[in-house]
Amino acid sequence: MTHAAKETLVVSNLHVSVDGQEILKGVNLEIGRGEIHALMGPNGSGKSTLGYAIMGHPSYEVTSGTIELVDADGTRHDILAMEPDQRARAGVFLAFQRPMSIPGVRLADFLRHAVTNVRNPDRKEGHELMPMRDFRTELKSKMGELSMDTEFARRYVNDGFSGGEMKRAEILQLAMLRPKFAVLDETDSGLDADAVRLASESIARIGGAEMGILIITHHEQLLEHNIPLKTHVMLGGKIVESGGPELAQELHKRGYERIRAAYPEAAAAEKAMEESARAVSV
Amino acid sequence: MSTSTVTPSAPAFDRESFDRLVGASALPEWAIAARRQAFERLESLTLPDRRDENWMRTDLRLFKPKAWGPRPAPIRAGVADEGLLAPAILSGDLASESYADFEAAASPVGPATLGGRFAAVDGHVVRDELDPALAAQGVVFGSSDRLLAAHAELFRPHWFSVIDAGCDWFAALHAAFHAASAVLYVPPRVKIAAPLHVISGISEGGVDTSHVLVVLGEGAEATVLTETAGGGPAGGAGGFHCGGTEIVVGRGGLLRMVNLQNWNTGVWHVARQRALVHENGRLQWTLGALGSRLSQVAQDVALVGRGADAQVNGVMFTEGRQHLVYNTLQHHEAPSCRSDLLYKGALQDRSRLVWRGMIKVDKAAQKTDGYQRNDNLMLSDEARADSIPGLEIEADDVRCTHGATSGRVDAEQIFYAQARGLSADEAARLVVAGFFQQVFDRITIPQVREALARAIGSRIRRIT
Ligand SMILES: Nc1ncnc2c1ncn2[C@@H]1O[C@H](COP(=O)(O)OP(=O)(O)OP(=O)(O)O)[C@@H](O)[C@H]1O
Ligand SMILES: [Mg+2]
């Protein structure tokens, strides 16, 4: 690897298995802070798996390869050695494709824990939380920017949220936590047309020059205000092609036929994965 | 004051102890007569066995009745200061970490004083106080030994008439040997804001047989907090509590009652509790259970006057090898009454929690609105929870429903919270707190809610 001039998230030759079944078959990806990358690919190609592996989901076993945070001075931090919460505290964020609900826990209380920990990475449980007054002021202003009703913060985390509300709550958390690197896994799905536009603008504003963002999407709108520096195409558990914003447009218009034809090996892997997934579900 | 530990020659619950108790008693003759009757009954009974459906799920094999008896003096008096509720009220510090509470800062923070304090250790009264301002309004509160003779007209009609003193060995033992008991009477239309606090402590190997009787006159209002603390851990001398609680809410009265059982893990806990709620009276009754080795609790509510209302809340947290059994009854004897029971339990380790609930509606109790629900959260694969709801309805115009759920903390929830920077333990505690939120929302005394939440939070270990 070359010496990086800015902080980067570096994924090298990543292999990931679930239940002994290999899903990712050698993924390479490098995202610098301030950069936007788009990750596209057919259903089941392994996009969410990459997000989970970066965040440290215990069901996703990294069998080889590395995921590292590289400081501007070249110091490397192995995030695979970290618990998911340590990764969050190190500045990594995942907006879930399907966020989990936590009944009985108000979004505001949940977020106050999250914000306090992420801003004080050494905080131990039981140490003081961010002062409620400051937290509330910040929360309300962020919710205002996202055109969210502040009543929303009193609701239980994702409990009974509509699909769109969940995604907006994920964006709110992104805005409050201001990570260095964020994977947004289909944050546009479930949003109506106006909400997608708003999300696109919000993400651009939240991200700014500080955040490295990997946008996983099947659509174009989210990329409207977030022009990707690079577009990556995943097929059969591998990134088979990378290009500029025009690649995203092409895939959106024409689908994955050309890709499958150009990368027969990955297309075969895709078939095999589909079959084994079918076998499991039977 | 003796500081010796319990020896095998400690007194048992036998005739010798009984005669000594009666000989030294300050109780009026009618109360002693009730004792005697109970003692005769006790001698005719044996320990309940598993053929009795109330005891079917209770393992008494290791309970040795002869090992227990009245303790001649408090072994460790300081145990009476180890409760959770009095400090929670008196510290005046709600210190809620909740956003909702913060938003609602204008609403009252709750009482910050106690109207009266009663404490017993190993069956001996160590504290007996009532705010003189309340006494001046006619409130009577404190030791039964001191008050039953002086206020027979207030207490005699109810003393051991609300619960059935002869229904089993433990009930009879309690009625025969009760000691260090507390009574409360609130005159009609007197409304007490500051809670009255009763704590029964035991030392390691100690015994408590205390009784509590609460009588609210017409339109009276009060908050009563009772709690237990102490005893030894599992594997040691433990302890034994055989208690009883009687509640009478007069017409249009309002009682908030909290019973927190927080024994150490070696204590046998047997309690029989029953409330009568008269016309338009309201009872909000919360049981918290955190401790004991084995608990067998009967919690009955009888709605005896039209329009009576009872809300029954249960907050249970079990761990280790604890085994808690609750038999509840919501008995609708009069028309147009409402009862609403919500028991929530979280189970850790190899503990076991049993709830058997019954809504009984008499023929006369038309327009009954009865509800019962039990939710359990399993924090380990080895824990076990049984929910057995039941309905027995003789009236035809009623609405009675019940529900029970059992769930686990989902690893995906923990991961989600971890992904937002919460440690796995912190996440687990938050998920469990969320599970209890629904019942906490029903406990209108914020300090009680907070004390329970913290006590539970401190016991949750990493969920695997
Ligand atoms: N926890 C899991 N258990 C079993 N199989 C899994 C699990 N997670 C992912 N897989 C399998 O791995 C493959 C990749 O799934 P993944 O969710 O990463 O796809 P994706 O590219 O995000 O798809 P989509 O566009 O539909 O969201 C699929 O075949 C899927 O069934
Ligand atoms: Mg996906």
PDB file of C-alpha atoms in Angstrom, chain B residues 86-342:
ATOM      1  CA  ALA B  86     -36.235   5.071  51.480  1.00  0.00           C
ATOM      2  CA  PRO B  87     -32.904   6.415  50.189  1.00  0.00           C
ATOM      3  CA  ALA B  88     -34.450   6.887  46.741  1.00  0.00           C
ATOM      4  CA  ILE B  89     -37.178   9.085  48.210  1.00  0.00           C
ATOM      5  CA  LEU B  90     -35.057  10.920  50.754  1.00  0.00           C
ATOM      6  CA  SER B  91     -32.108  11.743  48.547  1.00  0.00           C
ATOM      7  CA  GLY B  92     -34.506  14.097  46.780  1.00  0.00           C
ATOM      8  CA  ASP B  93     -32.553  13.283  43.659  1.00  0.00           C
ATOM      9  CA  LEU B  94     -34.621  11.853  40.916  1.00  0.00           C
ATOM     10  CA  ALA B  95     -31.572  11.825  38.661  1.00  0.00           C
ATOM     11  CA  SER B  96     -33.539  10.291  35.869  1.00  0.00           C
ATOM     12  CA  GLU B  97     -31.474   9.814  32.751  1.00  0.00           C
ATOM     13  CA  SER B  98     -34.602   9.825  30.627  1.00  0.00           C
ATOM     14  CA  TYR B  99     -35.160  12.290  27.820  1.00  0.00           C
ATOM     15  CA  ALA B 100     -38.895  12.090  28.344  1.00  0.00           C
ATOM     16  CA  ASP B 101     -38.551  13.021  32.024  1.00  0.00           C
ATOM     17  CA  PHE B 102     -36.283  15.879  31.079  1.00  0.00           C
ATOM     18  CA  GLU B 103     -38.780  17.144  28.537  1.00  0.00           C
ATOM     19  CA  ALA B 104     -41.488  16.900  31.176  1.00  0.00           C
ATOM     20  CA  ALA B 105     -39.399  18.763  33.744  1.00  0.00           C
ATOM     21  CA  ALA B 106     -42.370  20.882  34.685  1.00  0.00           C
ATOM     22  CA  SER B 107     -44.190  17.865  36.081  1.00  0.00           C
ATOM     23  CA  PRO B 108     -43.709  17.024  39.759  1.00  0.00           C
ATOM     24  CA  VAL B 109     -40.550  15.205  40.647  1.00  0.00           C
ATOM     25  CA  GLY B 110     -42.373  13.202  43.301  1.00  0.00           C
ATOM     26  CA  PRO B 111     -42.320  13.125  47.064  1.00  0.00           C
ATOM     27  CA  ALA B 112     -39.016  13.830  48.770  1.00  0.00           C
ATOM     28  CA  THR B 113     -39.973  13.066  52.346  1.00  0.00           C
ATOM     29  CA  LEU B 114     -41.439  10.123  54.195  1.00  0.00           C
ATOM     30  CA  GLY B 115     -44.560  10.514  56.300  1.00  0.00           C
ATOM     31  CA  GLY B 116     -43.590   7.665  58.568  1.00  0.00           C
ATOM     32  CA  ARG B 117     -40.920   5.040  58.941  1.00  0.00           C
ATOM     33  CA  PHE B 118     -41.134   1.602  60.409  1.00  0.00           C
ATOM     34  CA  ALA B 119     -38.308  -0.891  60.462  1.00  0.00           C
ATOM     35  CA  ALA B 120     -37.878  -4.352  61.866  1.00  0.00           C
ATOM     36  CA  VAL B 121     -34.895  -6.672  62.005  1.00  0.00           C
ATOM     37  CA  ASP B 122     -35.184 -10.399  62.601  1.00  0.00           C
ATOM     38  CA  GLY B 123     -38.692  -9.906  63.914  1.00  0.00           C
ATOM     39  CA  HIS B 124     -37.902  -7.002  66.252  1.00  0.00           C
ATOM     40  CA  VAL B 125     -38.984  -3.412  65.810  1.00  0.00           C
ATOM     41  CA  VAL B 126     -36.012  -1.085  65.486  1.00  0.00           C
ATOM     42  CA  ARG B 127     -37.758   2.030  64.213  1.00  0.00           C
ATOM     43  CA  ASP B 128     -41.301   3.292  64.654  1.00  0.00           C
ATOM     44  CA  GLU B 129     -41.942   6.895  63.612  1.00  0.00           C
ATOM     45  CA  LEU B 130     -44.800   8.964  62.257  1.00  0.00           C
ATOM     46  CA  ASP B 131     -44.769  12.602  61.239  1.00  0.00           C
ATOM     47  CA  PRO B 132     -46.624  14.359  64.102  1.00  0.00           C
ATOM     48  CA  ALA B 133     -48.540  16.455  61.572  1.00  0.00           C
ATOM     49  CA  LEU B 134     -50.053  13.247  60.209  1.00  0.00           C
ATOM     50  CA  ALA B 135     -50.791  11.930  63.669  1.00  0.00           C
ATOM     51  CA  ALA B 136     -52.631  15.185  64.330  1.00  0.00           C
ATOM     52  CA  GLN B 137     -54.885  14.444  61.350  1.00  0.00           C
ATOM     53  CA  GLY B 138     -55.786  11.115  62.873  1.00  0.00           C
ATOM     54  CA  VAL B 139     -53.387   8.955  60.902  1.00  0.00           C
ATOM     55  CA  VAL B 140     -52.330   5.887  62.849  1.00  0.00           C
ATOM     56  CA  PHE B 141     -49.140   4.186  61.774  1.00  0.00           C
ATOM     57  CA  GLY B 142     -46.538   1.935  63.316  1.00  0.00           C
ATOM     58  CA  SER B 143     -46.054  -1.157  65.404  1.00  0.00           C
ATOM     59  CA  SER B 144     -49.073  -3.406  65.826  1.00  0.00           C
ATOM     60  CA  ASP B 145     -47.913  -4.274  69.342  1.00  0.00           C
ATOM     61  CA  ARG B 146     -48.233  -0.628  70.224  1.00  0.00           C
ATOM     62  CA  LEU B 147     -51.366   0.242  68.242  1.00  0.00           C
ATOM     63  CA  LEU B 148     -53.772  -2.692  68.077  1.00  0.00           C
ATOM     64  CA  ALA B 149     -54.832  -2.415  71.709  1.00  0.00           C
ATOM     65  CA  ALA B 150     -55.215   1.358  71.553  1.00  0.00           C
ATOM     66  CA  HIS B 151     -57.138   1.380  68.263  1.00  0.00           C
ATOM     67  CA  ALA B 152     -59.063  -1.862  68.286  1.00  0.00           C
ATOM     68  CA  GLU B 153     -62.074  -0.223  66.648  1.00  0.00           C
ATOM     69  CA  LEU B 154     -59.985   0.683  63.598  1.00  0.00           C
ATOM     70  CA  PHE B 155     -58.067  -2.519  63.124  1.00  0.00           C
ATOM     71  CA  ARG B 156     -59.969  -5.381  64.696  1.00  0.00           C
ATOM     72  CA  PRO B 157     -62.517  -5.693  61.859  1.00  0.00           C
ATOM     73  CA  HIS B 158     -59.712  -6.269  59.359  1.00  0.00           C
ATOM     74  CA  TRP B 159     -56.834  -7.866  61.268  1.00  0.00           C
ATOM     75  CA  PHE B 160     -56.352 -11.322  59.711  1.00  0.00           C
ATOM     76  CA  SER B 161     -59.768 -11.167  58.139  1.00  0.00           C
ATOM     77  CA  VAL B 162     -58.641 -10.061  54.692  1.00  0.00           C
ATOM     78  CA  ILE B 163     -56.302 -13.000  54.157  1.00  0.00           C
ATOM     79  CA  ASP B 164     -57.132 -16.575  54.950  1.00  0.00           C
ATOM     80  CA  ALA B 165     -54.931 -17.412  57.905  1.00  0.00           C
ATOM     81  CA  GLY B 166     -55.653 -21.086  57.775  1.00  0.00           C
ATOM     82  CA  CYS B 167     -55.277 -21.927  54.126  1.00  0.00           C
ATOM     83  CA  ASP B 168     -51.918 -23.632  54.395  1.00  0.00           C
ATOM     84  CA  TRP B 169     -48.990 -24.313  56.706  1.00  0.00           C
ATOM     85  CA  PHE B 170     -47.203 -21.053  55.913  1.00  0.00           C
ATOM     86  CA  ALA B 171     -50.341 -18.953  56.296  1.00  0.00           C
ATOM     87  CA  ALA B 172     -51.010 -20.548  59.665  1.00  0.00           C
ATOM     88  CA  LEU B 173     -47.396 -20.128  60.736  1.00  0.00           C
ATOM     89  CA  HIS B 174     -47.570 -16.471  59.839  1.00  0.00           C
ATOM     90  CA  ALA B 175     -50.831 -15.919  61.683  1.00  0.00           C
ATOM     91  CA  ALA B 176     -49.564 -17.719  64.754  1.00  0.00           C
ATOM     92  CA  PHE B 177     -46.064 -16.240  64.918  1.00  0.00           C
ATOM     93  CA  HIS B 178     -46.308 -12.819  63.230  1.00  0.00           C
ATOM     94  CA  ALA B 179     -43.971 -10.333  64.871  1.00  0.00           C
ATOM     95  CA  ALA B 180     -42.716  -6.809  64.305  1.00  0.00           C
ATOM     96  CA  SER B 181     -45.814  -6.020  62.294  1.00  0.00           C
ATOM     97  CA  ALA B 182     -46.985  -2.646  61.063  1.00  0.00           C
ATOM     98  CA  VAL B 183     -50.432  -1.153  60.758  1.00  0.00           C
ATOM     99  CA  LEU B 184     -51.667   1.968  59.011  1.00  0.00           C
ATOM    100  CA  TYR B 185     -54.998   3.706  59.256  1.00  0.00           C
ATOM    101  CA  VAL B 186     -55.824   6.808  57.251  1.00  0.00           C
ATOM    102  CA  PRO B 187     -59.048   8.538  58.283  1.00  0.00           C
ATOM    103  CA  PRO B 188     -61.713   9.418  55.754  1.00  0.00           C
ATOM    104  CA  ARG B 189     -60.761  12.159  53.307  1.00  0.00           C
ATOM    105  CA  VAL B 190     -57.252  12.520  54.662  1.00  0.00           C
ATOM    106  CA  LYS B 191     -54.799  12.593  51.797  1.00  0.00           C
ATOM    107  CA  ILE B 192     -51.169  11.855  52.544  1.00  0.00           C
ATOM    108  CA  ALA B 193     -48.615  12.907  49.964  1.00  0.00           C
ATOM    109  CA  ALA B 194     -45.437  11.670  51.640  1.00  0.00           C
ATOM    110  CA  PRO B 195     -45.059   7.894  51.453  1.00  0.00           C
ATOM    111  CA  LEU B 196     -45.073   5.717  54.529  1.00  0.00           C
ATOM    112  CA  HIS B 197     -42.164   3.328  54.546  1.00  0.00           C
ATOM    113  CA  VAL B 198     -41.932  -0.121  56.084  1.00  0.00           C
ATOM    114  CA  ILE B 199     -38.807  -2.222  55.905  1.00  0.00           C
ATOM    115  CA  SER B 200     -38.277  -5.724  57.214  1.00  0.00           C
ATOM    116  CA  GLY B 201     -34.674  -6.771  57.351  1.00  0.00           C
ATOM    117  CA  ILE B 202     -33.122 -10.017  58.347  1.00  0.00           C
ATOM    118  CA  SER B 203     -29.582 -10.968  59.215  1.00  0.00           C
ATOM    119  CA  GLU B 204     -27.884 -13.962  57.698  1.00  0.00           C
ATOM    120  CA  GLY B 205     -29.851 -16.912  59.066  1.00  0.00           C
ATOM    121  CA  GLY B 206     -32.530 -14.526  60.318  1.00  0.00           C
ATOM    122  CA  VAL B 207     -36.294 -14.889  60.332  1.00  0.00           C
ATOM    123  CA  ASP B 208     -39.054 -12.408  59.610  1.00  0.00           C
ATOM    124  CA  THR B 209     -42.744 -13.086  60.098  1.00  0.00           C
ATOM    125  CA  SER B 210     -43.985  -9.521  59.847  1.00  0.00           C
ATOM    126  CA  HIS B 211     -47.508  -8.587  58.920  1.00  0.00           C
ATOM    127  CA  VAL B 212     -48.722  -5.389  57.324  1.00  0.00           C
ATOM    128  CA  LEU B 213     -52.279  -4.097  57.557  1.00  0.00           C
ATOM    129  CA  VAL B 214     -53.295  -0.966  55.667  1.00  0.00           C
ATOM    130  CA  VAL B 215     -56.750   0.529  56.078  1.00  0.00           C
ATOM    131  CA  LEU B 216     -57.829   3.582  54.092  1.00  0.00           C
ATOM    132  CA  GLY B 217     -61.025   5.317  55.104  1.00  0.00           C
ATOM    133  CA  GLU B 218     -63.522   6.726  52.664  1.00  0.00           C
ATOM    134  CA  GLY B 219     -61.872   9.078  50.185  1.00  0.00           C
ATOM    135  CA  ALA B 220     -58.491   8.732  51.885  1.00  0.00           C
ATOM    136  CA  GLU B 221     -55.266   8.675  49.896  1.00  0.00           C
ATOM    137  CA  ALA B 222     -51.865   7.289  50.758  1.00  0.00           C
ATOM    138  CA  THR B 223     -48.691   5.809  49.373  1.00  0.00           C
ATOM    139  CA  VAL B 224     -47.130   2.871  51.187  1.00  0.00           C
ATOM    140  CA  LEU B 225     -43.736   1.476  50.357  1.00  0.00           C
ATOM    141  CA  THR B 226     -42.742  -1.806  51.907  1.00  0.00           C
ATOM    142  CA  GLU B 227     -39.499  -3.564  51.287  1.00  0.00           C
ATOM    143  CA  THR B 228     -37.377  -6.398  52.508  1.00  0.00           C
ATOM    144  CA  ALA B 229     -33.616  -6.625  52.583  1.00  0.00           C
ATOM    145  CA  GLY B 230     -30.857  -8.799  53.944  1.00  0.00           C
ATOM    146  CA  GLY B 231     -30.449 -12.458  54.730  1.00  0.00           C
ATOM    147  CA  GLY B 232     -27.553 -14.561  53.578  1.00  0.00           C
ATOM    148  CA  PRO B 233     -26.502 -15.662  50.112  1.00  0.00           C
ATOM    149  CA  ALA B 234     -27.346 -19.031  48.633  1.00  0.00           C
ATOM    150  CA  GLY B 235     -25.219 -21.765  50.114  1.00  0.00           C
ATOM    151  CA  GLY B 236     -25.030 -20.165  53.580  1.00  0.00           C
ATOM    152  CA  ALA B 237     -27.466 -19.761  56.439  1.00  0.00           C
ATOM    153  CA  GLY B 238     -29.854 -17.803  54.188  1.00  0.00           C
ATOM    154  CA  GLY B 239     -32.988 -16.675  55.936  1.00  0.00           C
ATOM    155  CA  PHE B 240     -36.728 -17.175  56.085  1.00  0.00           C
ATOM    156  CA  HIS B 241     -39.559 -14.730  55.547  1.00  0.00           C
ATOM    157  CA  CYS B 242     -43.122 -15.798  56.128  1.00  0.00           C
ATOM    158  CA  GLY B 243     -45.223 -12.699  55.712  1.00  0.00           C
ATOM    159  CA  GLY B 244     -48.678 -11.388  55.122  1.00  0.00           C
ATOM    160  CA  THR B 245     -50.171  -8.178  53.818  1.00  0.00           C
ATOM    161  CA  GLU B 246     -53.753  -7.018  54.172  1.00  0.00           C
ATOM    162  CA  ILE B 247     -55.128  -3.986  52.410  1.00  0.00           C
ATOM    163  CA  VAL B 248     -58.501  -2.328  52.692  1.00  0.00           C
ATOM    164  CA  VAL B 249     -59.246   0.606  50.408  1.00  0.00           C
ATOM    165  CA  GLY B 250     -62.404   2.363  51.510  1.00  0.00           C
ATOM    166  CA  ARG B 251     -64.968   3.905  49.205  1.00  0.00           C
ATOM    167  CA  GLY B 252     -63.382   6.336  46.813  1.00  0.00           C
ATOM    168  CA  GLY B 253     -59.987   5.874  48.472  1.00  0.00           C
ATOM    169  CA  LEU B 254     -56.706   5.758  46.578  1.00  0.00           C
ATOM    170  CA  LEU B 255     -53.791   3.625  47.663  1.00  0.00           C
ATOM    171  CA  ARG B 256     -50.460   3.353  45.939  1.00  0.00           C
ATOM    172  CA  MET B 257     -48.740   0.326  47.337  1.00  0.00           C
ATOM    173  CA  VAL B 258     -45.261  -0.876  46.486  1.00  0.00           C
ATOM    174  CA  ASN B 259     -43.775  -4.100  47.824  1.00  0.00           C
ATOM    175  CA  LEU B 260     -40.165  -4.627  46.953  1.00  0.00           C
ATOM    176  CA  GLN B 261     -38.683  -8.019  47.722  1.00  0.00           C
ATOM    177  CA  ASN B 262     -34.934  -7.674  47.656  1.00  0.00           C
ATOM    178  CA  TRP B 263     -33.650 -10.502  49.825  1.00  0.00           C
ATOM    179  CA  ASN B 264     -30.272 -12.030  49.465  1.00  0.00           C
ATOM    180  CA  THR B 265     -30.195 -15.193  47.366  1.00  0.00           C
ATOM    181  CA  GLY B 266     -30.392 -17.654  50.268  1.00  0.00           C
ATOM    182  CA  VAL B 267     -33.734 -16.495  51.660  1.00  0.00           C
ATOM    183  CA  TRP B 268     -36.969 -18.476  51.565  1.00  0.00           C
ATOM    184  CA  HIS B 269     -39.785 -16.046  50.913  1.00  0.00           C
ATOM    185  CA  VAL B 270     -43.401 -16.953  51.425  1.00  0.00           C
ATOM    186  CA  ALA B 271     -45.997 -14.201  51.367  1.00  0.00           C
ATOM    187  CA  ARG B 272     -49.732 -13.996  51.231  1.00  0.00           C
ATOM    188  CA  GLN B 273     -51.141 -10.647  50.229  1.00  0.00           C
ATOM    189  CA  ARG B 274     -54.693  -9.599  49.638  1.00  0.00           C
ATOM    190  CA  ALA B 275     -56.488  -6.336  49.041  1.00  0.00           C
ATOM    191  CA  LEU B 276     -60.141  -5.399  49.295  1.00  0.00           C
ATOM    192  CA  VAL B 277     -61.176  -2.430  47.204  1.00  0.00           C
ATOM    193  CA  HIS B 278     -64.517  -0.868  47.974  1.00  0.00           C
ATOM    194  CA  GLU B 279     -66.840   1.204  45.838  1.00  0.00           C
ATOM    195  CA  ASN B 280     -64.964   3.542  43.493  1.00  0.00           C
ATOM    196  CA  GLY B 281     -61.788   2.883  45.413  1.00  0.00           C
ATOM    197  CA  ARG B 282     -58.548   2.690  43.495  1.00  0.00           C
ATOM    198  CA  LEU B 283     -55.514   0.600  44.150  1.00  0.00           C
ATOM    199  CA  GLN B 284     -52.247   0.817  42.307  1.00  0.00           C
ATOM    200  CA  TRP B 285     -50.213  -2.097  43.556  1.00  0.00           C
ATOM    201  CA  THR B 286     -46.684  -2.785  42.411  1.00  0.00           C
ATOM    202  CA  LEU B 287     -44.633  -5.798  43.331  1.00  0.00           C
ATOM    203  CA  GLY B 288     -40.931  -5.710  42.681  1.00  0.00           C
ATOM    204  CA  ALA B 289     -38.984  -8.906  43.109  1.00  0.00           C
ATOM    205  CA  LEU B 290     -35.242  -9.031  42.824  1.00  0.00           C
ATOM    206  CA  GLY B 291     -34.129 -11.470  45.440  1.00  0.00           C
ATOM    207  CA  SER B 292     -34.697 -14.640  47.466  1.00  0.00           C
ATOM    208  CA  ARG B 293     -33.777 -18.246  46.872  1.00  0.00           C
ATOM    209  CA  LEU B 294     -37.345 -19.354  46.512  1.00  0.00           C
ATOM    210  CA  SER B 295     -40.438 -17.195  46.557  1.00  0.00           C
ATOM    211  CA  GLN B 296     -44.017 -18.242  46.801  1.00  0.00           C
ATOM    212  CA  VAL B 297     -46.317 -15.255  46.695  1.00  0.00           C
ATOM    213  CA  ALA B 298     -50.080 -15.064  46.587  1.00  0.00           C
ATOM    214  CA  GLN B 299     -51.264 -11.654  45.458  1.00  0.00           C
ATOM    215  CA  ASP B 300     -55.023 -11.310  45.473  1.00  0.00           C
ATOM    216  CA  VAL B 301     -57.186  -8.340  44.734  1.00  0.00           C
ATOM    217  CA  ALA B 302     -60.882  -8.424  45.520  1.00  0.00           C
ATOM    218  CA  LEU B 303     -63.048  -5.736  43.979  1.00  0.00           C
ATOM    219  CA  VAL B 304     -65.935  -5.717  46.381  1.00  0.00           C
ATOM    220  CA  GLY B 305     -67.693  -2.431  45.587  1.00  0.00           C
ATOM    221  CA  ARG B 306     -69.105  -1.089  42.354  1.00  0.00           C
ATOM    222  CA  GLY B 307     -66.632   0.866  40.264  1.00  0.00           C
ATOM    223  CA  ALA B 308     -63.545  -0.298  42.148  1.00  0.00           C
ATOM    224  CA  ASP B 309     -60.311  -0.227  40.198  1.00  0.00           C
ATOM    225  CA  ALA B 310     -57.089  -2.157  40.685  1.00  0.00           C
ATOM    226  CA  GLN B 311     -53.934  -1.854  38.704  1.00  0.00           C
ATOM    227  CA  VAL B 312     -51.427  -4.562  39.542  1.00  0.00           C
ATOM    228  CA  ASN B 313     -47.849  -4.284  38.389  1.00  0.00           C
ATOM    229  CA  GLY B 314     -45.089  -6.808  38.685  1.00  0.00           C
ATOM    230  CA  VAL B 315     -41.399  -6.227  38.030  1.00  0.00           C
ATOM    231  CA  MET B 316     -39.335  -9.363  38.472  1.00  0.00           C
ATOM    232  CA  PHE B 317     -35.677  -9.984  37.873  1.00  0.00           C
ATOM    233  CA  THR B 318     -34.257 -13.395  38.635  1.00  0.00           C
ATOM    234  CA  GLU B 319     -30.762 -14.793  38.379  1.00  0.00           C
ATOM    235  CA  GLY B 320     -28.566 -17.607  39.602  1.00  0.00           C
ATOM    236  CA  ARG B 321     -30.793 -20.460  40.672  1.00  0.00           C
ATOM    237  CA  GLN B 322     -33.598 -18.319  42.008  1.00  0.00           C
ATOM    238  CA  HIS B 323     -37.081 -19.704  41.716  1.00  0.00           C
ATOM    239  CA  LEU B 324     -40.029 -17.340  42.092  1.00  0.00           C
ATOM    240  CA  VAL B 325     -43.652 -18.388  41.999  1.00  0.00           C
ATOM    241  CA  TYR B 326     -46.555 -15.937  41.852  1.00  0.00           C
ATOM    242  CA  ASN B 327     -50.195 -16.864  42.120  1.00  0.00           C
ATOM    243  CA  THR B 328     -52.405 -13.889  41.395  1.00  0.00           C
ATOM    244  CA  LEU B 329     -56.135 -13.478  41.639  1.00  0.00           C
ATOM    245  CA  GLN B 330     -58.262 -10.624  40.388  1.00  0.00           C
ATOM    246  CA  HIS B 331     -61.599 -11.323  41.939  1.00  0.00           C
ATOM    247  CA  HIS B 332     -64.483  -9.260  40.615  1.00  0.00           C
ATOM    248  CA  GLU B 333     -67.249  -9.500  43.159  1.00  0.00           C
ATOM    249  CA  ALA B 334     -69.105  -6.284  42.271  1.00  0.00           C
ATOM    250  CA  PRO B 335     -70.280  -4.791  38.998  1.00  0.00           C
ATOM    251  CA  SER B 336     -68.464  -2.238  36.834  1.00  0.00           C
ATOM    252  CA  CYS B 337     -65.022  -2.812  38.297  1.00  0.00           C
ATOM    253  CA  ARG B 338     -61.754  -2.772  36.458  1.00  0.00           C
ATOM    254  CA  SER B 339     -58.619  -4.767  37.104  1.00  0.00           C
ATOM    255  CA  ASP B 340     -55.488  -4.602  35.047  1.00  0.00           C
ATOM    256  CA  LEU B 341     -52.493  -6.779  35.829  1.00  0.00           C
ATOM    257  CA  LEU B 342     -49.154  -6.508  34.096  1.00  0.00           C
TER     258      LEU B 342
END
